[in-house]
Short mmCIF file of C-alpha atoms in Angstrom, two decimals:
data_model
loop_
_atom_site.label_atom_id
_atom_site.label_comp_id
_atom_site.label_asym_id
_atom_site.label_seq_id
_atom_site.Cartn_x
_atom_site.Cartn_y
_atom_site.Cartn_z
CA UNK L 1 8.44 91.06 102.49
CA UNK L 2 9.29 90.66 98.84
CA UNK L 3 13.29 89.84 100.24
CA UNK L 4 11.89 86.73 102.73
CA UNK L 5 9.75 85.46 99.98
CA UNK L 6 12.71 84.70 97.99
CA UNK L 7 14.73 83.32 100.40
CA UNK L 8 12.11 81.04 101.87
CA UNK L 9 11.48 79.77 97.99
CA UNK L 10 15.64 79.81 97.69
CA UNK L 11 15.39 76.97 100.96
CA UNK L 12 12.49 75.16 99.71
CA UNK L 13 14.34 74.67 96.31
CA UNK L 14 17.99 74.03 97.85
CA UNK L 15 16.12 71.07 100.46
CA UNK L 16 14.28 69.91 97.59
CA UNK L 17 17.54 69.79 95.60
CA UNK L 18 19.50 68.16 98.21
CA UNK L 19 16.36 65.19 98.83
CA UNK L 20 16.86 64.75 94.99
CA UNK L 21 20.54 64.08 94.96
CA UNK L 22 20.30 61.88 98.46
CA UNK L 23 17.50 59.59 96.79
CA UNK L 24 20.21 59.13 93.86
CA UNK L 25 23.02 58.72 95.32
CA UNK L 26 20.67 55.87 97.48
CA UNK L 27 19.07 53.96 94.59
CA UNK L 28 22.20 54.11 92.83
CA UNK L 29 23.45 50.34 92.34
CA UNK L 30 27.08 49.39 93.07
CA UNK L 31 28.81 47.55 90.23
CA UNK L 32 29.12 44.06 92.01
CA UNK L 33 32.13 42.07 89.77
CA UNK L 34 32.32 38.05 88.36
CA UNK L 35 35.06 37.88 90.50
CA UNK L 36 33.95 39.14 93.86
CA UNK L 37 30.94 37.26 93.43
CA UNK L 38 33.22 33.89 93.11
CA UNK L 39 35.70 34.69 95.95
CA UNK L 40 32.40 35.03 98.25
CA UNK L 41 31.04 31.45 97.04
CA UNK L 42 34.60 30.39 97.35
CA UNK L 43 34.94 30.95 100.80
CA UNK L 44 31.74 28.66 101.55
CA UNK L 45 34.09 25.46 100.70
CA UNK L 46 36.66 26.13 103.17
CA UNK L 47 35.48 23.32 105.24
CA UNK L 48 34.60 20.67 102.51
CA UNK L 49 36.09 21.00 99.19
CA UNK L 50 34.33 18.05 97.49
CA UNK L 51 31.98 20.21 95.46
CA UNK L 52 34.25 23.16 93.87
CA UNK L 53 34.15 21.32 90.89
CA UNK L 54 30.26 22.60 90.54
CA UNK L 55 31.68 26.59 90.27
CA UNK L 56 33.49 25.59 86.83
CA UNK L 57 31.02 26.54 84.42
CA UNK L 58 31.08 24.88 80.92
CA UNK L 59 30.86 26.86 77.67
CA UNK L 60 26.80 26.72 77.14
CA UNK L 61 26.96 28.08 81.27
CA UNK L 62 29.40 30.58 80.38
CA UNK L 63 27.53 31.98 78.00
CA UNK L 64 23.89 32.14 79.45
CA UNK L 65 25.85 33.94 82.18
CA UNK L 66 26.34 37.40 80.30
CA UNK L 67 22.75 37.72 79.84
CA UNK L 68 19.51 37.90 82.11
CA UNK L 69 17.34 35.99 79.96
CA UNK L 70 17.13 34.16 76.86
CA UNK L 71 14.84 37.12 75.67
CA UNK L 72 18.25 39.33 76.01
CA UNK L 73 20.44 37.23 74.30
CA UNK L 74 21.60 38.02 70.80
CA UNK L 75 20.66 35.41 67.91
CA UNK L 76 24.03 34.45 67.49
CA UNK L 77 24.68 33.97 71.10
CA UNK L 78 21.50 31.38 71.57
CA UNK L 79 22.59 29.49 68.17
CA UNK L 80 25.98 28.77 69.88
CA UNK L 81 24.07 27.20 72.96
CA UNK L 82 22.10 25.20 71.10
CA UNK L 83 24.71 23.87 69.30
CA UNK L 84 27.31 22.87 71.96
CA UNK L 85 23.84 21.60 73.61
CA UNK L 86 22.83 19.19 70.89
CA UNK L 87 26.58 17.72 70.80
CA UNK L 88 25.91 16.91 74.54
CA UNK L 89 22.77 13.84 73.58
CA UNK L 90 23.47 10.67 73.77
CA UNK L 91 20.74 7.73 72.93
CA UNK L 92 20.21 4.53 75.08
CA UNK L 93 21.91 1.60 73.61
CA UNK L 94 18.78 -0.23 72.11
CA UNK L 95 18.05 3.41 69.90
CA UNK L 96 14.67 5.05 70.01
CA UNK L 97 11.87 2.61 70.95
CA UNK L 98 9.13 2.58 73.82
CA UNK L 99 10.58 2.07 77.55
CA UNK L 100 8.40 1.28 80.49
CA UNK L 101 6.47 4.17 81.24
CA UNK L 102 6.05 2.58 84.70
CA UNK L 103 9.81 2.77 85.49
CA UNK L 104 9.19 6.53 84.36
CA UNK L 105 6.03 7.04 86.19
CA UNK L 106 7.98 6.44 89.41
CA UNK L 107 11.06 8.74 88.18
CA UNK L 108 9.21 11.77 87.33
CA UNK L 109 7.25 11.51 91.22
CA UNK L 110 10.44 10.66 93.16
CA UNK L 111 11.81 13.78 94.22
CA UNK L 112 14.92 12.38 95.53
CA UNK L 113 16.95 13.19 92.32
CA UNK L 114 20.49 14.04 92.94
CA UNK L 115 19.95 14.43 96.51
CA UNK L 116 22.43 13.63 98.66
CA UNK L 117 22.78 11.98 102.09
CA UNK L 118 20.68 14.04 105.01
CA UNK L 119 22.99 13.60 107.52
CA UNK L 120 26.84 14.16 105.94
CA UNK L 121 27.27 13.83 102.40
CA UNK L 122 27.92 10.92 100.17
CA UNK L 123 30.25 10.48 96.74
CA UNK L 124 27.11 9.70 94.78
CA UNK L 125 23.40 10.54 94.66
CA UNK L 126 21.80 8.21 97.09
CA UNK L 127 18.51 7.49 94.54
CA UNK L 128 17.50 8.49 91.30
CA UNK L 129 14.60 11.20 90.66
CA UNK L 130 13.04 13.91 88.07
CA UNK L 131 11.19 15.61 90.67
CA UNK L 132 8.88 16.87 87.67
CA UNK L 133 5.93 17.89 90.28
CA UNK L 134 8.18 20.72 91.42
CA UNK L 135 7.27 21.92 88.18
CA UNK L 136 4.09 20.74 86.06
CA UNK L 137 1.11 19.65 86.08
CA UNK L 138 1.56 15.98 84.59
CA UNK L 139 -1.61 13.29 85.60
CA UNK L 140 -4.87 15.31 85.89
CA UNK L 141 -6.28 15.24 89.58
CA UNK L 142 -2.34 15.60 90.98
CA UNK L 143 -1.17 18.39 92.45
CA UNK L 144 2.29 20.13 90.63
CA UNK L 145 4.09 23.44 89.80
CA UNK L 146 3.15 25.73 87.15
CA UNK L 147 6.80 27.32 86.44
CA UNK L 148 6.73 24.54 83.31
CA UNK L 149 4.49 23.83 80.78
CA UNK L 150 1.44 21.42 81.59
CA UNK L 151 1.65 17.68 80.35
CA UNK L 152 -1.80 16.46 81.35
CA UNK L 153 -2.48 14.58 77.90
CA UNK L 154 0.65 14.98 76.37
CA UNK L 155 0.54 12.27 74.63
CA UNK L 156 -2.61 13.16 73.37
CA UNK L 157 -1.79 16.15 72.35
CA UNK L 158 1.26 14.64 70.28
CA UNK L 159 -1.67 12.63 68.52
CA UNK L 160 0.17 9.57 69.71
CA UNK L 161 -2.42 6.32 70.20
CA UNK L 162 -1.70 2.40 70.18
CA UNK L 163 -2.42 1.77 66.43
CA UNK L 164 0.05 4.38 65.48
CA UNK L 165 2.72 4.53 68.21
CA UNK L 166 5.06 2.49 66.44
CA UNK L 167 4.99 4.63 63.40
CA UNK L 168 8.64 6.36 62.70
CA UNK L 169 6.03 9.73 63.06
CA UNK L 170 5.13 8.50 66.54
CA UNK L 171 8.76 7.51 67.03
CA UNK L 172 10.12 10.81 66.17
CA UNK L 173 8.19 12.52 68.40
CA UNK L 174 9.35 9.84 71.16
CA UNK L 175 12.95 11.37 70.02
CA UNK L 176 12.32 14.88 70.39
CA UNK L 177 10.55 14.83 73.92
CA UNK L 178 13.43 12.78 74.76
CA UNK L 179 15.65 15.02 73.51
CA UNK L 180 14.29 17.69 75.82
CA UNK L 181 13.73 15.73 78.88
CA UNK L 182 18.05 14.19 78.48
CA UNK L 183 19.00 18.10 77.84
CA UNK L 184 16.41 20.81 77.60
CA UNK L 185 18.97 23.53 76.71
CA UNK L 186 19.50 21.76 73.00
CA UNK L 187 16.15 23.30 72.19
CA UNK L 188 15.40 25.84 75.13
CA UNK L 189 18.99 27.68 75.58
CA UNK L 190 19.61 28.34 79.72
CA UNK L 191 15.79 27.59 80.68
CA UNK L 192 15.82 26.72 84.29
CA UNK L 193 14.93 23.12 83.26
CA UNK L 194 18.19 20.67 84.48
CA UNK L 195 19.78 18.82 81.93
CA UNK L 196 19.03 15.55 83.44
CA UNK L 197 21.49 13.76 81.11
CA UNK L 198 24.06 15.50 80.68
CA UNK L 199 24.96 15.89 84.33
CA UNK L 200 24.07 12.18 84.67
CA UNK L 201 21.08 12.54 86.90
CA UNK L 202 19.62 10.35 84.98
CA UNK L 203 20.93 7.61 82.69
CA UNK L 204 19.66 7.66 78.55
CA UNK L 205 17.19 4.58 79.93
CA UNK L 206 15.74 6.74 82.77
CA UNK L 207 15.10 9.64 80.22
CA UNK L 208 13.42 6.88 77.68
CA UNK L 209 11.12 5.52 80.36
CA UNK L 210 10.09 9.46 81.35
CA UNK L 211 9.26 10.17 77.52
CA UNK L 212 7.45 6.90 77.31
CA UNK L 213 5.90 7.80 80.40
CA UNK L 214 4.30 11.27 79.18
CA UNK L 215 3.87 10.15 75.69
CA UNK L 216 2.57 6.49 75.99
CA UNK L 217 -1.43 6.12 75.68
CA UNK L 218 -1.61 3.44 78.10
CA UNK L 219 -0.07 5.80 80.66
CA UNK L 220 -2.38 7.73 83.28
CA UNK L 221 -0.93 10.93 81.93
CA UNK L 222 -3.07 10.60 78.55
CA UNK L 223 -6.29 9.17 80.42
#
């Protein structure tokens, strides 16, 4: 009796060690490499070659690429970012000064940005667009994402109002939200933001009328 206790406890142990090793052999990962990954995406431009130029990856890209997150990335790592990411502003000719927030109004609603041509494809974006719903909540009442920050009252919030929007406090902080809308990575290394002005989605003028847009106290966004 004693004998075919032991060897029914000997199988229970040797199934239950077997189970073990199949469950980690089966959530073991396989090493997937840069390069496979690229031949794959490669082969999706066999018939239309026009867009390869979007696998290059600049430096800042490069970078944010080793890592997850920006919670994962060394100091030194998101220092570089932000530097090669503040090199990459540029201004609008006439400087820093209030645009038409109505201009911006309709850039951050159109959601057309960078789209290109339904049927076939076109050289150039067809219309110009922030899509900025897809993300945040912006005029109160209006439906928008949540994946960004919310902007209802932004403006407000900036302490921005008519008798001292023209102050170079006010206009500074016209610069900086600027800053962020033309290239959000100068400030927020690889946040899933686009970098409306660097990859020319948007011109400096389009990015002036979007901060004037959020920040301006006559705009609906700081009713």
């Amino acid at each position: 009796m004693k004998k075919g206790l032991f060897l029914g406890l000997l199988a229970v142990c040797l199934v239950g060690t077997s189970t073990a090793q199949q469950k980690k052999q089966a959530t073991k990962k396989e090493e997937v490499k840069p390069e496979e990954v690229r031949q794959v995406i490669l082969s999706g431009f066999e018939q239309d070659q026009r867009f390869l130029w979007k696998l290059e990856q600049d430096e800042s890209q490069k970078i944010c690429s080793q890592y997850p997150s920006m919670e994962a990335m060394p100091a030194q790592a998101i220092q570089k970012v932000i530097e090669l990411e503040n090199k990459n502003i540029t201004y609008p000719q006439w400087g820093i000064f209030w645009g038409d927030w109505k201009e911006g109004k309709k850039l951050v609603e159109s959601s057309r940005g960078g789209r290109y041509a339904s049927y076939g494809f076109s050289d150039k974006p067809i219309d110009k667009g922030g899509n900025c719903y897809a993300c945040h909540l912006i005029e109160k009442g209006v439906p928008g994402g949540t994946m960004g920050p919310q902007l209802t009252g932004y403006g407000k919030r900036y302490g921005i109002t008519k008798e001292n929007m023209n102050s170079p406090e006010s206009l500074e902080k016209l610069k900086t939200v600027y800053k962020i809308v033309y290239n959000a990575w100068h400030a927020f290394p690889c946040s899933s933001m686009p970098r409306f002005g660097y990859h020319g989605a948007l011109s400096p003028e389009d990015v002036m009328n979007i901060a004037t847009y959020l920040l301006h106290p006559e705009s609906p966004v700081n009713k």
